[in-house]
Every structure is written in structure tokens, then in C-alpha cells.
C-alpha atoms as an extended CHARMM CRD file, in Angstrom:
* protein
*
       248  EXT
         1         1  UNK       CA             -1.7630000000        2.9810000000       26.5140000000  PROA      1               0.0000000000
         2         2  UNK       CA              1.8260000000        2.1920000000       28.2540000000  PROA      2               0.0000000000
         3         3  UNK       CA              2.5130000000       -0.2000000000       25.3560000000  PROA      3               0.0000000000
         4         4  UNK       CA              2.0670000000        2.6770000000       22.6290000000  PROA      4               0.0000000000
         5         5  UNK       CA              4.3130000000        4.9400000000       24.8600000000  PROA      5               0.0000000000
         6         6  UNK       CA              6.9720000000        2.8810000000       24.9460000000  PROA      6               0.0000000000
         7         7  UNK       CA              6.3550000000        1.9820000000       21.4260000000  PROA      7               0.0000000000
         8         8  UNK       CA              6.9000000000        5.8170000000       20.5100000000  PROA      8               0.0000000000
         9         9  UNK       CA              9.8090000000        6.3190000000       22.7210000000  PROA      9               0.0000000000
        10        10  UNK       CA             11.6930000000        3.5580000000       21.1600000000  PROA      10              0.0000000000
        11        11  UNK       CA             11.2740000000        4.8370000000       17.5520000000  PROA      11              0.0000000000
        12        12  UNK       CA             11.9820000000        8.6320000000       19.0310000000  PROA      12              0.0000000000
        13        13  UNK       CA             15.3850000000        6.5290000000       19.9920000000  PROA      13              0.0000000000
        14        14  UNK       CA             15.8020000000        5.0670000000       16.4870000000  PROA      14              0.0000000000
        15        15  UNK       CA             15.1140000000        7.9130000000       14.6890000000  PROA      15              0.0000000000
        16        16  UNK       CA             17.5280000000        9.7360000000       16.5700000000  PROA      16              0.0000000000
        17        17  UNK       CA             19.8530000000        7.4740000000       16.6320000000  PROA      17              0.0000000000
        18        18  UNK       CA             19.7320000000        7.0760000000       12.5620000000  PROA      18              0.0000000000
        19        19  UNK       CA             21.8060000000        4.5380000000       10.7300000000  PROA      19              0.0000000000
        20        20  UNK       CA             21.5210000000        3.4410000000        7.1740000000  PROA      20              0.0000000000
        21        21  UNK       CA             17.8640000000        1.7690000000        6.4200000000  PROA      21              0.0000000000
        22        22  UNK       CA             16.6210000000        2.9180000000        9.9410000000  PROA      22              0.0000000000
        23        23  UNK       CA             13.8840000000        4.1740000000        8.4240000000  PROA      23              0.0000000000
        24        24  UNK       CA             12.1820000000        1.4100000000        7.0140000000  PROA      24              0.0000000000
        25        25  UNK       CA             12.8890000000       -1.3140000000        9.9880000000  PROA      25              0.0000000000
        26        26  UNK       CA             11.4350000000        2.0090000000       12.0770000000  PROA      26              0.0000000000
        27        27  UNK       CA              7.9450000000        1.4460000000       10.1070000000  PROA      27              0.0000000000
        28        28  UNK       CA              8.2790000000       -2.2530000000       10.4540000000  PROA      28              0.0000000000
        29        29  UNK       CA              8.9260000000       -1.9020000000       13.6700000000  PROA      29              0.0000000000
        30        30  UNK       CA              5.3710000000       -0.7820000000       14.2590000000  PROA      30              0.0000000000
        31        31  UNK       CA              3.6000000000       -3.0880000000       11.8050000000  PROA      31              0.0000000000
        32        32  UNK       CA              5.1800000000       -5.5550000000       14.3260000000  PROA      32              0.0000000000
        33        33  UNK       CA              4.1910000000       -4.0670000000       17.4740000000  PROA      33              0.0000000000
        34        34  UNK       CA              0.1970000000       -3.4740000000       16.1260000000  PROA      34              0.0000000000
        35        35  UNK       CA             -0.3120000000       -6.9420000000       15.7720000000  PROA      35              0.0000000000
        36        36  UNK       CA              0.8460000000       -7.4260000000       19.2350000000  PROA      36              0.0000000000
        37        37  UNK       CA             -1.2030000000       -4.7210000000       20.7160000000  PROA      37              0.0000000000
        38        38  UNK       CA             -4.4900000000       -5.4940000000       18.2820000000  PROA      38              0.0000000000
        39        39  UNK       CA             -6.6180000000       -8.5860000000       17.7670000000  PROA      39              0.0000000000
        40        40  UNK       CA             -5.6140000000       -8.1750000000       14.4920000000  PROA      40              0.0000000000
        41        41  UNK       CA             -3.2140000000      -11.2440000000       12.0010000000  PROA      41              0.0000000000
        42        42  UNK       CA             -1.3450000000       -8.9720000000        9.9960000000  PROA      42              0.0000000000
        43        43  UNK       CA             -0.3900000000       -5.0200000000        9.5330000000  PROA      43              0.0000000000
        44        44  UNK       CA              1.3700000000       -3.1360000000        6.8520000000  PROA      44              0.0000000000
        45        45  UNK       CA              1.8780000000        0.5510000000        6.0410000000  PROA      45              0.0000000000
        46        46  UNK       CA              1.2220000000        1.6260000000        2.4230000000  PROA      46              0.0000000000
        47        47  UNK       CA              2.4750000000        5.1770000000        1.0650000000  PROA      47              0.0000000000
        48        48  UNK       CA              0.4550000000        7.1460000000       -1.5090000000  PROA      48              0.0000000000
        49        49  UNK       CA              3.0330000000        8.7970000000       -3.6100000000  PROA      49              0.0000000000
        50        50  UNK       CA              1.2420000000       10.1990000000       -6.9820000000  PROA      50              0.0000000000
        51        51  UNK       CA             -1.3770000000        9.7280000000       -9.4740000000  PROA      51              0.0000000000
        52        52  UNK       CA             -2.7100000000        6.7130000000       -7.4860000000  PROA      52              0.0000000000
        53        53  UNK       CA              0.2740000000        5.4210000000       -6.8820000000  PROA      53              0.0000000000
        54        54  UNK       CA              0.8350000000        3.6080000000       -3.5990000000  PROA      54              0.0000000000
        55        55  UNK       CA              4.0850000000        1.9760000000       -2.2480000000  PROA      55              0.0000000000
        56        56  UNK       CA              4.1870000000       -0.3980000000        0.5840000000  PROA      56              0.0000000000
        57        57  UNK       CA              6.4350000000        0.7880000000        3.0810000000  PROA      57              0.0000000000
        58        58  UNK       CA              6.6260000000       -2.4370000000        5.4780000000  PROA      58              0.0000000000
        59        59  UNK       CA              4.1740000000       -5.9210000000        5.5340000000  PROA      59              0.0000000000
        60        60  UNK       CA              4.2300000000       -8.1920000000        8.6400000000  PROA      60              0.0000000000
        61        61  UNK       CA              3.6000000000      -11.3240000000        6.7830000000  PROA      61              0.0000000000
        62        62  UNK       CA              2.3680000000      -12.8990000000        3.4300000000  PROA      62              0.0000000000
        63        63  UNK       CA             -1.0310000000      -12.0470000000        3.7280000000  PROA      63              0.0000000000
        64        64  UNK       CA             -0.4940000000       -8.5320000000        4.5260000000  PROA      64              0.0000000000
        65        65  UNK       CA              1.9370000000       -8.2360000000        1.6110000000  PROA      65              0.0000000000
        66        66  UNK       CA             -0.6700000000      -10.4150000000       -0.7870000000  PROA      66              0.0000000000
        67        67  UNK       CA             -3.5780000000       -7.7330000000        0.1840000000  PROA      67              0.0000000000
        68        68  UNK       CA             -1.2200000000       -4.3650000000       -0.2740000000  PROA      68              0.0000000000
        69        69  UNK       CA              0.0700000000       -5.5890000000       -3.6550000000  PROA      69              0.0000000000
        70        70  UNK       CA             -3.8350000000       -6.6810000000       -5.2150000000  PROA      70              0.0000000000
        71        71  UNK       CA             -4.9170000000       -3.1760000000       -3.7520000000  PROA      71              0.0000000000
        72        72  UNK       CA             -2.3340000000       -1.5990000000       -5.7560000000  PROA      72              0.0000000000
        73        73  UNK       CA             -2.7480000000       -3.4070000000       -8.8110000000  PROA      73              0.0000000000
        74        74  UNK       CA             -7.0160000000       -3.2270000000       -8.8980000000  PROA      74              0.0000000000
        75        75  UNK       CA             -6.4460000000        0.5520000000       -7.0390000000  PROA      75              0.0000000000
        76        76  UNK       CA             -9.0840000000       -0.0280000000       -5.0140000000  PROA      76              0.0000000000
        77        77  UNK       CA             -9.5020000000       -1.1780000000       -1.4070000000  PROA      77              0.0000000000
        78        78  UNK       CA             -9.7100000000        0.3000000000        1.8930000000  PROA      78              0.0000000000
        79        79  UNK       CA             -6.0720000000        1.8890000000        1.6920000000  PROA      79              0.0000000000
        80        80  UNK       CA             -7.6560000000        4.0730000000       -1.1190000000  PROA      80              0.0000000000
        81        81  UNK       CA            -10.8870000000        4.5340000000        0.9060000000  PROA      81              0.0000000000
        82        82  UNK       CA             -9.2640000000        5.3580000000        3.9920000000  PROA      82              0.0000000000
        83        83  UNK       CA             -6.6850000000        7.9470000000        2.4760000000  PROA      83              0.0000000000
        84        84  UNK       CA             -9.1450000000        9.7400000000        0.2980000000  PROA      84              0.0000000000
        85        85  UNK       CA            -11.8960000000       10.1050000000        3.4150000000  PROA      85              0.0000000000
        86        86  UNK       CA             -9.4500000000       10.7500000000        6.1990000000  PROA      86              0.0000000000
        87        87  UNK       CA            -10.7510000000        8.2330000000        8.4420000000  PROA      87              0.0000000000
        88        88  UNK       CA            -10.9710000000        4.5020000000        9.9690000000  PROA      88              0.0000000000
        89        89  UNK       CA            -12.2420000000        2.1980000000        7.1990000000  PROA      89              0.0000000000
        90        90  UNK       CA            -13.8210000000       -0.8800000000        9.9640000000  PROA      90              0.0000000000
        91        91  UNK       CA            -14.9910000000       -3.5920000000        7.7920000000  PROA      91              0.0000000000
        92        92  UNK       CA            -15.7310000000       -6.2770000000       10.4100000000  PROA      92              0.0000000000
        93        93  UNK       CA            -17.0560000000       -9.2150000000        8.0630000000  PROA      93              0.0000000000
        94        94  UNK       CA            -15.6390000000       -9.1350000000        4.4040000000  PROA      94              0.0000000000
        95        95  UNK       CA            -17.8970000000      -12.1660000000        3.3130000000  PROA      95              0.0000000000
        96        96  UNK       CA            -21.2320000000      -10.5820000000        5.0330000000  PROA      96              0.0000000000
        97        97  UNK       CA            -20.7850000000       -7.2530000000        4.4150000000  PROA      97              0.0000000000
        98        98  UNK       CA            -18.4390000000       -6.0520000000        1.6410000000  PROA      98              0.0000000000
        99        99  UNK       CA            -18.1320000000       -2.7250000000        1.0870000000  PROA      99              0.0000000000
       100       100  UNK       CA            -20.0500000000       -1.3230000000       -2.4180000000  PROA      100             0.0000000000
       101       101  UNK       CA            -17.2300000000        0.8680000000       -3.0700000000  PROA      101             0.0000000000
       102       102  UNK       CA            -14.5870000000       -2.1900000000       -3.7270000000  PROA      102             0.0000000000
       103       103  UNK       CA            -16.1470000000       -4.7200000000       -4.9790000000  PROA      103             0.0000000000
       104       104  UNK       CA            -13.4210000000       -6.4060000000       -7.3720000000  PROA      104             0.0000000000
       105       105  UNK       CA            -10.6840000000       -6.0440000000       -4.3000000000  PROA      105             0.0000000000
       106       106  UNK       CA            -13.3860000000       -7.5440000000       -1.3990000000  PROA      106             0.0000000000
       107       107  UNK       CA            -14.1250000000      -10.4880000000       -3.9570000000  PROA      107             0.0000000000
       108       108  UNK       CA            -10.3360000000      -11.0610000000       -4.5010000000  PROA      108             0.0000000000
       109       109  UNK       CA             -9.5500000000      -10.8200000000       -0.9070000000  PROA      109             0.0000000000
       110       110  UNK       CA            -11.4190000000      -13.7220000000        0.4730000000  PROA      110             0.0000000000
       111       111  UNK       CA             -9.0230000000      -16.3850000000       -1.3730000000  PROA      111             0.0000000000
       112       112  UNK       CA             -6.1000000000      -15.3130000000        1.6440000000  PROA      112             0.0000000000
       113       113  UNK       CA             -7.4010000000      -16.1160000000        5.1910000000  PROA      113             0.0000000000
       114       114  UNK       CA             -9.0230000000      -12.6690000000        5.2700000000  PROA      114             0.0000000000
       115       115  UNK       CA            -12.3230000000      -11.9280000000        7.5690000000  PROA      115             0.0000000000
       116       116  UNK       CA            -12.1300000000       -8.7730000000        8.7500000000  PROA      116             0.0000000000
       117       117  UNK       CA             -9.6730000000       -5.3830000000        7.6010000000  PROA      117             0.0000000000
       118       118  UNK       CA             -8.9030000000       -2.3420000000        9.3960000000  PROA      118             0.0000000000
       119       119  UNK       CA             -7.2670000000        0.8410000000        7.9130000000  PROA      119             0.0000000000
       120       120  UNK       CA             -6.5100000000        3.5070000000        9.2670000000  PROA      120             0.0000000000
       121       121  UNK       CA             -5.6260000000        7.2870000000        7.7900000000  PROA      121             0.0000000000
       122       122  UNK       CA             -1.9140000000        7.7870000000        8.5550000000  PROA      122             0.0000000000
       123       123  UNK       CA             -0.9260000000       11.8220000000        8.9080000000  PROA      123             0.0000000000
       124       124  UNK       CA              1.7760000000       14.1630000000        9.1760000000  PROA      124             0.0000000000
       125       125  UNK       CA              0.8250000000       17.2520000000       10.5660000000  PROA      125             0.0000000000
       126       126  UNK       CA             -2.0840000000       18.0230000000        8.4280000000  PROA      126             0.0000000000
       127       127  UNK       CA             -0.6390000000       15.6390000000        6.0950000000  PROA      127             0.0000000000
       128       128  UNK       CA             -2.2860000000       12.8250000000        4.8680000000  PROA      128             0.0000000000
       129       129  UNK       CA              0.6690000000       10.6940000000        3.6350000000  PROA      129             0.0000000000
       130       130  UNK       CA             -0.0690000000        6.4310000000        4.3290000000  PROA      130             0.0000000000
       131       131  UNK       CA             -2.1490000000        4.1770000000        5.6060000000  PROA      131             0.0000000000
       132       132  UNK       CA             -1.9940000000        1.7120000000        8.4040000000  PROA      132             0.0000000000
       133       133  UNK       CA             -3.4660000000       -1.4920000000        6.8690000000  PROA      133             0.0000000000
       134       134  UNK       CA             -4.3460000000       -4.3440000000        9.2880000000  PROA      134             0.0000000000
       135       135  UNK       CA             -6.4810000000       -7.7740000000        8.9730000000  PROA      135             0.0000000000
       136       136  UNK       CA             -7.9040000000      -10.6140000000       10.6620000000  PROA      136             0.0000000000
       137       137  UNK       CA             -8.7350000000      -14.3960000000        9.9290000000  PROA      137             0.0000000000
       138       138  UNK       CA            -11.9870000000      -14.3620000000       12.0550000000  PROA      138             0.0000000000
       139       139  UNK       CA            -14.7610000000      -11.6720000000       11.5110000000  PROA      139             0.0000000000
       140       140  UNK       CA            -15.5220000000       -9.2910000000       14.5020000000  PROA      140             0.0000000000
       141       141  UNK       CA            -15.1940000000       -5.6470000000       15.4950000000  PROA      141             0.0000000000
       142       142  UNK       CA            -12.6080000000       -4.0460000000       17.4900000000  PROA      142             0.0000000000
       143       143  UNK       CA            -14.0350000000       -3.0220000000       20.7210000000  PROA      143             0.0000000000
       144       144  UNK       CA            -13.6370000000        0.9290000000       21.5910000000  PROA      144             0.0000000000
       145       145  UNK       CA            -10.4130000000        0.7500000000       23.5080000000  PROA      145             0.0000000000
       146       146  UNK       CA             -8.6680000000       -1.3700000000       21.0110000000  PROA      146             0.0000000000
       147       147  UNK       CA            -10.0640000000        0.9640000000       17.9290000000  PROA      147             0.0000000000
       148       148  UNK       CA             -8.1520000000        3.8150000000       20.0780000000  PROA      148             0.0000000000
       149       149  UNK       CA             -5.1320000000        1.8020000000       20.4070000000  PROA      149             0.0000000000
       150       150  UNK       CA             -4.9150000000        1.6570000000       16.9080000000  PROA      150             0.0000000000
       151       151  UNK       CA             -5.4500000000        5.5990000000       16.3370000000  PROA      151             0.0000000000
       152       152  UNK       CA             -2.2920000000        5.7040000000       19.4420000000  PROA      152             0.0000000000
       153       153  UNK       CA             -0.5420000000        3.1880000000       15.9800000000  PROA      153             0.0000000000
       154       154  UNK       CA             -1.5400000000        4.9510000000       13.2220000000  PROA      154             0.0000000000
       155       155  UNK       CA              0.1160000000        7.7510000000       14.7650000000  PROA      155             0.0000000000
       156       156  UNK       CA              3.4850000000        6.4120000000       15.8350000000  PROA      156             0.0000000000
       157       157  UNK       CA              3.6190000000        4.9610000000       12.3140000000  PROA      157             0.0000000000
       158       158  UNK       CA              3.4730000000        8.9430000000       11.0520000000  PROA      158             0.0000000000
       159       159  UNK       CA              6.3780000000        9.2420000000       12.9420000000  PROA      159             0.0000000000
       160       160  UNK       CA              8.2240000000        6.4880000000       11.8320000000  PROA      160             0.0000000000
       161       161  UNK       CA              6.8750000000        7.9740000000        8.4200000000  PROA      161             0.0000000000
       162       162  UNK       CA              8.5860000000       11.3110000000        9.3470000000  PROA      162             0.0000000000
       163       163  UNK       CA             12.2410000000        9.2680000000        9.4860000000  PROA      163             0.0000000000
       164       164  UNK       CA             12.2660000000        8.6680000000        6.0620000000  PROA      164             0.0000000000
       165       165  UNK       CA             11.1740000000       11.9450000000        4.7880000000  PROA      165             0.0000000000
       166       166  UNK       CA             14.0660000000       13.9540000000        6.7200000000  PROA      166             0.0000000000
       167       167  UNK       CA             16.1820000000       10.8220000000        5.2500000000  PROA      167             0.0000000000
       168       168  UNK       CA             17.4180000000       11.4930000000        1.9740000000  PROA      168             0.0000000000
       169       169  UNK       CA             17.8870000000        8.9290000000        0.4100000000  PROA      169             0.0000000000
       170       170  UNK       CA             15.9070000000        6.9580000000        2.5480000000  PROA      170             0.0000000000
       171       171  UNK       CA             12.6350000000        8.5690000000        1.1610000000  PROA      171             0.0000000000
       172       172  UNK       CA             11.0900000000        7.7340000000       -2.0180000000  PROA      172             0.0000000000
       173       173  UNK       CA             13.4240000000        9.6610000000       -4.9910000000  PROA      173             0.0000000000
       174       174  UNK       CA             13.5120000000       10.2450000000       -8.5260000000  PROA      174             0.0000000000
       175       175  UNK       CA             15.7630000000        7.0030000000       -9.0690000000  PROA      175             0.0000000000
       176       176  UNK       CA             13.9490000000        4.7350000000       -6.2870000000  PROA      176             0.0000000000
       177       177  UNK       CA             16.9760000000        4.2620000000       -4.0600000000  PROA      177             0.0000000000
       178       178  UNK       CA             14.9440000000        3.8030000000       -0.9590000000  PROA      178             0.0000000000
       179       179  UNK       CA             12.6130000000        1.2780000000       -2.4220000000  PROA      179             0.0000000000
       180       180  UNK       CA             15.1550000000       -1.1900000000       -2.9680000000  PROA      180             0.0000000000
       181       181  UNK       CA             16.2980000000       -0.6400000000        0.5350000000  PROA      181             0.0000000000
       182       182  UNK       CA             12.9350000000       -1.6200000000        1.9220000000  PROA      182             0.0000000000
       183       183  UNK       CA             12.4370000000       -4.5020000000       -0.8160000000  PROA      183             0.0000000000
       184       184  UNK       CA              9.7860000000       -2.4330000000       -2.9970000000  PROA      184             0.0000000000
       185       185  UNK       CA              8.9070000000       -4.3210000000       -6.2910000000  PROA      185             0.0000000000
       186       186  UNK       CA              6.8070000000       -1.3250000000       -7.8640000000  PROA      186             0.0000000000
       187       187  UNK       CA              9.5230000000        0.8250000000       -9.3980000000  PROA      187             0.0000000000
       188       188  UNK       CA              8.6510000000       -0.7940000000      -12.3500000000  PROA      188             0.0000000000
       189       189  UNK       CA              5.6900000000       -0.1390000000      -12.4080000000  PROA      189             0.0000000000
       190       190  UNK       CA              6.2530000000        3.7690000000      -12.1210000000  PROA      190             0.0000000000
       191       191  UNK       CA              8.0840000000        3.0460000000      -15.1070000000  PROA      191             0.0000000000
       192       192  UNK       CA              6.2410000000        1.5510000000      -17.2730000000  PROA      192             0.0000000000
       193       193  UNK       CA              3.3750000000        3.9280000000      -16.3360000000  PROA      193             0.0000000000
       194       194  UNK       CA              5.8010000000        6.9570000000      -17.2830000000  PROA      194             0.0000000000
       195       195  UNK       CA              6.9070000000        5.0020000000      -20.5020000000  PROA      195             0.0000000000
       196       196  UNK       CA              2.3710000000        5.4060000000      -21.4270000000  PROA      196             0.0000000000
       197       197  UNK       CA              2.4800000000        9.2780000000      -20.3720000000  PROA      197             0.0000000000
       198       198  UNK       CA              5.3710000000        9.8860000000      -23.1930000000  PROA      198             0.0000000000
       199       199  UNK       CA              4.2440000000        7.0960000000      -25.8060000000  PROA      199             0.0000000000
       200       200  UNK       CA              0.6500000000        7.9040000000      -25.5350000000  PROA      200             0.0000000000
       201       201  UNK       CA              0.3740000000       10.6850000000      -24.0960000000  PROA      201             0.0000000000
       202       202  UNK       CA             -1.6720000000       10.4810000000      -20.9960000000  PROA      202             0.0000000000
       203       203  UNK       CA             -2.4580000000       11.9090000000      -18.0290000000  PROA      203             0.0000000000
       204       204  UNK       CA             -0.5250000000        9.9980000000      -15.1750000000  PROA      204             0.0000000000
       205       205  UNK       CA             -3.8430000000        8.9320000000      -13.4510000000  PROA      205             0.0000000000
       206       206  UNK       CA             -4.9790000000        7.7240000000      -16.8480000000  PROA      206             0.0000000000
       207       207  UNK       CA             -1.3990000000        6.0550000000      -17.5270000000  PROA      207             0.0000000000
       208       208  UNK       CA             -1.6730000000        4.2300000000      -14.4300000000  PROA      208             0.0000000000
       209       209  UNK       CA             -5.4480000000        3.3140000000      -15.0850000000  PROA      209             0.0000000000
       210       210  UNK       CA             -4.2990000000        1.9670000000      -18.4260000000  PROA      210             0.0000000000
       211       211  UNK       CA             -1.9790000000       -0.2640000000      -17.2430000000  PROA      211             0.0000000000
       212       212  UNK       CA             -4.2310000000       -1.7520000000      -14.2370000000  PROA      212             0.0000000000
       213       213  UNK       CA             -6.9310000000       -2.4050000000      -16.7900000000  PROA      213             0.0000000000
       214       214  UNK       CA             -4.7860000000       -4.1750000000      -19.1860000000  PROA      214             0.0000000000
       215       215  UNK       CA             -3.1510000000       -6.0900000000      -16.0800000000  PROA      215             0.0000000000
       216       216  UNK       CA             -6.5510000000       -7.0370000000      -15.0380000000  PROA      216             0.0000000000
       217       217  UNK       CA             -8.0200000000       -7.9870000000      -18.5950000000  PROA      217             0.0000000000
       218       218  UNK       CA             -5.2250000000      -10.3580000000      -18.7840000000  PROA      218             0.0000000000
       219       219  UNK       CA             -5.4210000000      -12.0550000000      -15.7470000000  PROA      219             0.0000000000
       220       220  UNK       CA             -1.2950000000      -10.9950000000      -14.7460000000  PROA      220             0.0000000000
       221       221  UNK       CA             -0.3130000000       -9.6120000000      -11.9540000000  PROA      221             0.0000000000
       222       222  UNK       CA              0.1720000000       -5.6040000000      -12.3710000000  PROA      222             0.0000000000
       223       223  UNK       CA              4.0920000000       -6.5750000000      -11.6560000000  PROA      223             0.0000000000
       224       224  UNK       CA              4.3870000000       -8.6550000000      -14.1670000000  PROA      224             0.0000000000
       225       225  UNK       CA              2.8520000000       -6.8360000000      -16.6440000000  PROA      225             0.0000000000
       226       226  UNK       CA              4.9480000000       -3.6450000000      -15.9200000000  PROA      226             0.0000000000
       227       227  UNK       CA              7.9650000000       -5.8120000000      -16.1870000000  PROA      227             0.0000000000
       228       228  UNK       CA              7.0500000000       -6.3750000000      -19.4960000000  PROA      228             0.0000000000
       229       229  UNK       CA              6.3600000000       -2.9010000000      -20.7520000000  PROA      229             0.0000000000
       230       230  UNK       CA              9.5630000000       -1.8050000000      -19.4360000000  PROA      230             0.0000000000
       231       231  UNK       CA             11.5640000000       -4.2770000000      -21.3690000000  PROA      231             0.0000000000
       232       232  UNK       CA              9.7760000000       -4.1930000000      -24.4050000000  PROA      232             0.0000000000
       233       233  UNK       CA              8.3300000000       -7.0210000000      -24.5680000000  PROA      233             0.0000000000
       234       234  UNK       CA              4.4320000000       -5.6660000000      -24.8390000000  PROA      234             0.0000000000
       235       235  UNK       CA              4.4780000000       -2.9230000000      -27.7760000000  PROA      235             0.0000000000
       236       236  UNK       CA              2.8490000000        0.1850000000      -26.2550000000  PROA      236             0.0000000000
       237       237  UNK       CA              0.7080000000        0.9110000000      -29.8950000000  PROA      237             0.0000000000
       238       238  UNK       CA             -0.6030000000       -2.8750000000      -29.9430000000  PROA      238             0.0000000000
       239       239  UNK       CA             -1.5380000000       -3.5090000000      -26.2360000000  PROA      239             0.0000000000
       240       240  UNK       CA             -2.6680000000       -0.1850000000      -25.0120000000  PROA      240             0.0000000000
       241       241  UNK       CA             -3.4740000000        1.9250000000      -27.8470000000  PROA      241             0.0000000000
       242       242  UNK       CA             -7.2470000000        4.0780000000      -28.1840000000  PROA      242             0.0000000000
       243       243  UNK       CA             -9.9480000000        1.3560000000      -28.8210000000  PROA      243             0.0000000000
       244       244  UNK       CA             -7.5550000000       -1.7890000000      -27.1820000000  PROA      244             0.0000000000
       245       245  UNK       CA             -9.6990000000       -4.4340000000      -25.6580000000  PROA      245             0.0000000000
       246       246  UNK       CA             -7.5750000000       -4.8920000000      -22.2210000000  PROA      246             0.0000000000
       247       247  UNK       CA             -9.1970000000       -8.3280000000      -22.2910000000  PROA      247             0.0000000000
       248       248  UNK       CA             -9.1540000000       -9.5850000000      -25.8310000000  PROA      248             0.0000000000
């Protein structure tokens, strides 16, 4: 566990030592360091924020980014699973055995050099707040000491977590500074999901559901589609309206 110590001290130091944007390179920092410490390809740390809503913090690599932005836009994977249940999701062969409660987002996932996912819970205090996201390209389980190595992760990433919520602007705001810092692309989509509660007027969840459905229906990316909505370029009455066939 020396690695993970030193990992902690180091974003103690960083934290400390502030700076503009520390807050995000903090978390990315540790998406770095997991898939040193883990048998694991990739790692990325996704924030649940409201209504379903997730942001992703920080993404090691392509893949990682790829599987945080499809669980957003189908709202379902183990991020969700993990969050909700408030423990390790271990899925140690997507192809052999994937999970009933995901089905859309495990059938998706296979077309990236995906085998095997690991999320973990991410807290603060008593908080649930993220989760620590992590795959492989070759099925397998994590053995017992490298399952706690990630729980030693999961928990330095709640402290990198903790930098941006004592960080003004750095945390997640009304106007999404701190998303642009960290390269977010779903501001939009917050957006366009607010521009549903007014026009239609919808419960957030049911907003957001709305919008995913549609997204999905058409075969666009939930991005893309938001993009749209928020420039006017999809008429709210027309496209997601009572009785709307999302995939007509």
C-alpha cells in the first residue's frame, strides 16, 4: 500500500498548494496513477450531479472517455449501478457475463477493446458523490489485494474530489465555469434538458429521460442532439412532444 500513500500525500501537497485548475489535474492525477497500480487499461472519475446527470471529471484515454460518455447518454452502466448500491460493481467478462441490469450499455461496450470493467463507489464522508470507473482489454478478476488497492483509489480520488468542492469556481456552478476548465462537453446537455423542464414541463429526471430516448431513437450521439435543441434547430413541440415516436 506504499504506492497509495504516497499517492495521497502528493495530492494532500496539491491541494494545499492550490493554483488555478488544480483541481481537476488533482483527479487526473489519480486516474493516472490507478492504471499504474491496477491490472486495469483505462480509469476515469465520473460525478453525479442531479436528476441523473453525470459529469466526467477526468478520463485516462479514449476508451475510458468513449465508455463515460455512452453511459451518460443510455444512463445506464456500472457508474449508475455502482453509485445507486454503494458498492464495487466487478464485472470480470463483459461478453460472458453481462450484467441484466444494463443491457443496451454492455452490448454497446464491446465495439471499444472492452473485456472486463470495474467501478467503484467514490465518497465523501458519508457522501456518495462519483465513481471511479476502470476497464480492461482481457477478461479476468482482480485478485483480493489488488480489489483493496483500488478501495485505497477510490478513496484518494474523494479527496481529490474534495479540492474542487472547497474550489469555487473550480466546482461544478450554475454557469459551468469549471467544466470548461476540465474540457466537459455536457453543459449542453444540462441545457437543453432545462430548455424540456420549461417548454414541456417536466420533471428533470423525465427531461433528461426525454432527451436520451430521442438521442437513442435517432441513432445521434446525446451531444449532438443537445447541441441541437439548444440552438434551435430541433423544435421542442415536433421532436419531443406527448405521443412523439423518439424513433420515427
Amino acid at each position: 500500500m506504499a504506492e497509495v500513500e504516497v499517492l495521497r500525500a502528493s495530492v494532500l501537497t496539491a491541494l494545499v498548494e492550490g493554483g488555478a485548475g488544480s483541481g481537476v489535474d488533482v483527479v487526473g492525477r489519480v486516474c493516472r496513477a490507478c492504471v499504474r497500480l491496477l491490472p486495469v487499461d483505462g480509469a476515469a472519475v465520473s460525478m453525479m450531479v442531479d436528476a441523473g446527470h453525470r459529469e466526467v471529471v477526468y478520463a485516462s484515454d479514449a476508451v475510458s472517455s468513449a465508455l463515460a460518455e455512452l453511459q451518460v447518454s443510455l444512463g445506464e452502466g456500472p457508474c449508475f449501478e455502482a453509485y445507486v448500491a454503494g458498492g464495487p460493481v466487478l464485472v470480470p467478462d463483459l461478453v460472458a457475463g453481462p450484467p441484466a441490469g444494463w443491457p443496451v450499455f454492455a452490448a454497446e461496450a464491446v465495439v471499444h477493446p472492452v473485456a472486463a470493467l470495474f467501478t467503484f463507489p467514490v465518497q465523501i464522508g458519508a457522501v456518495r458523490v462519483a465513481t471511479l470507473d476502470t476497464y480492461r482489454g482481457t477478461p479476468g478478476s482482480l485478485r483480493p489485494g489488488e480489489l483493496s488497492m483500488a478501495l485505497q483509489v477510490a478513496d484518494v480520488a474523494a479527496l481529490a474530489l474534495s479540492g474542487l468542492r472547497t474550489g469555487g469556481d473550480h466546482w461544478l456552478d450554475g454557469d459551468g465555469r469549471w467544466m470548461e476548465g476540465a474540457g466537459m462537453r455536457y453543459r449542453e446537455v444540462h441545457q437543453a434538458t432545462g430548455m424540456l423542464i420549461a417548454y414541456l414541463d417536466l420533471p428533470a429526471s423525465a427531461a433528461l429521460a426525454r432527451l436520451r430516448a430521442y438521442a437513442f431513437g435517432q441513432g445521434r450521439p446525446l451531444l449532438e442532439v443537445a447541441g441541437d435543441v439548444v440552438a434551435g434547430r430541433l423544435r421542442l413541440d415536433e421532436e419531443f412532444g406527448e405521443g412523439h415516436d423518439a424513433g420515427s
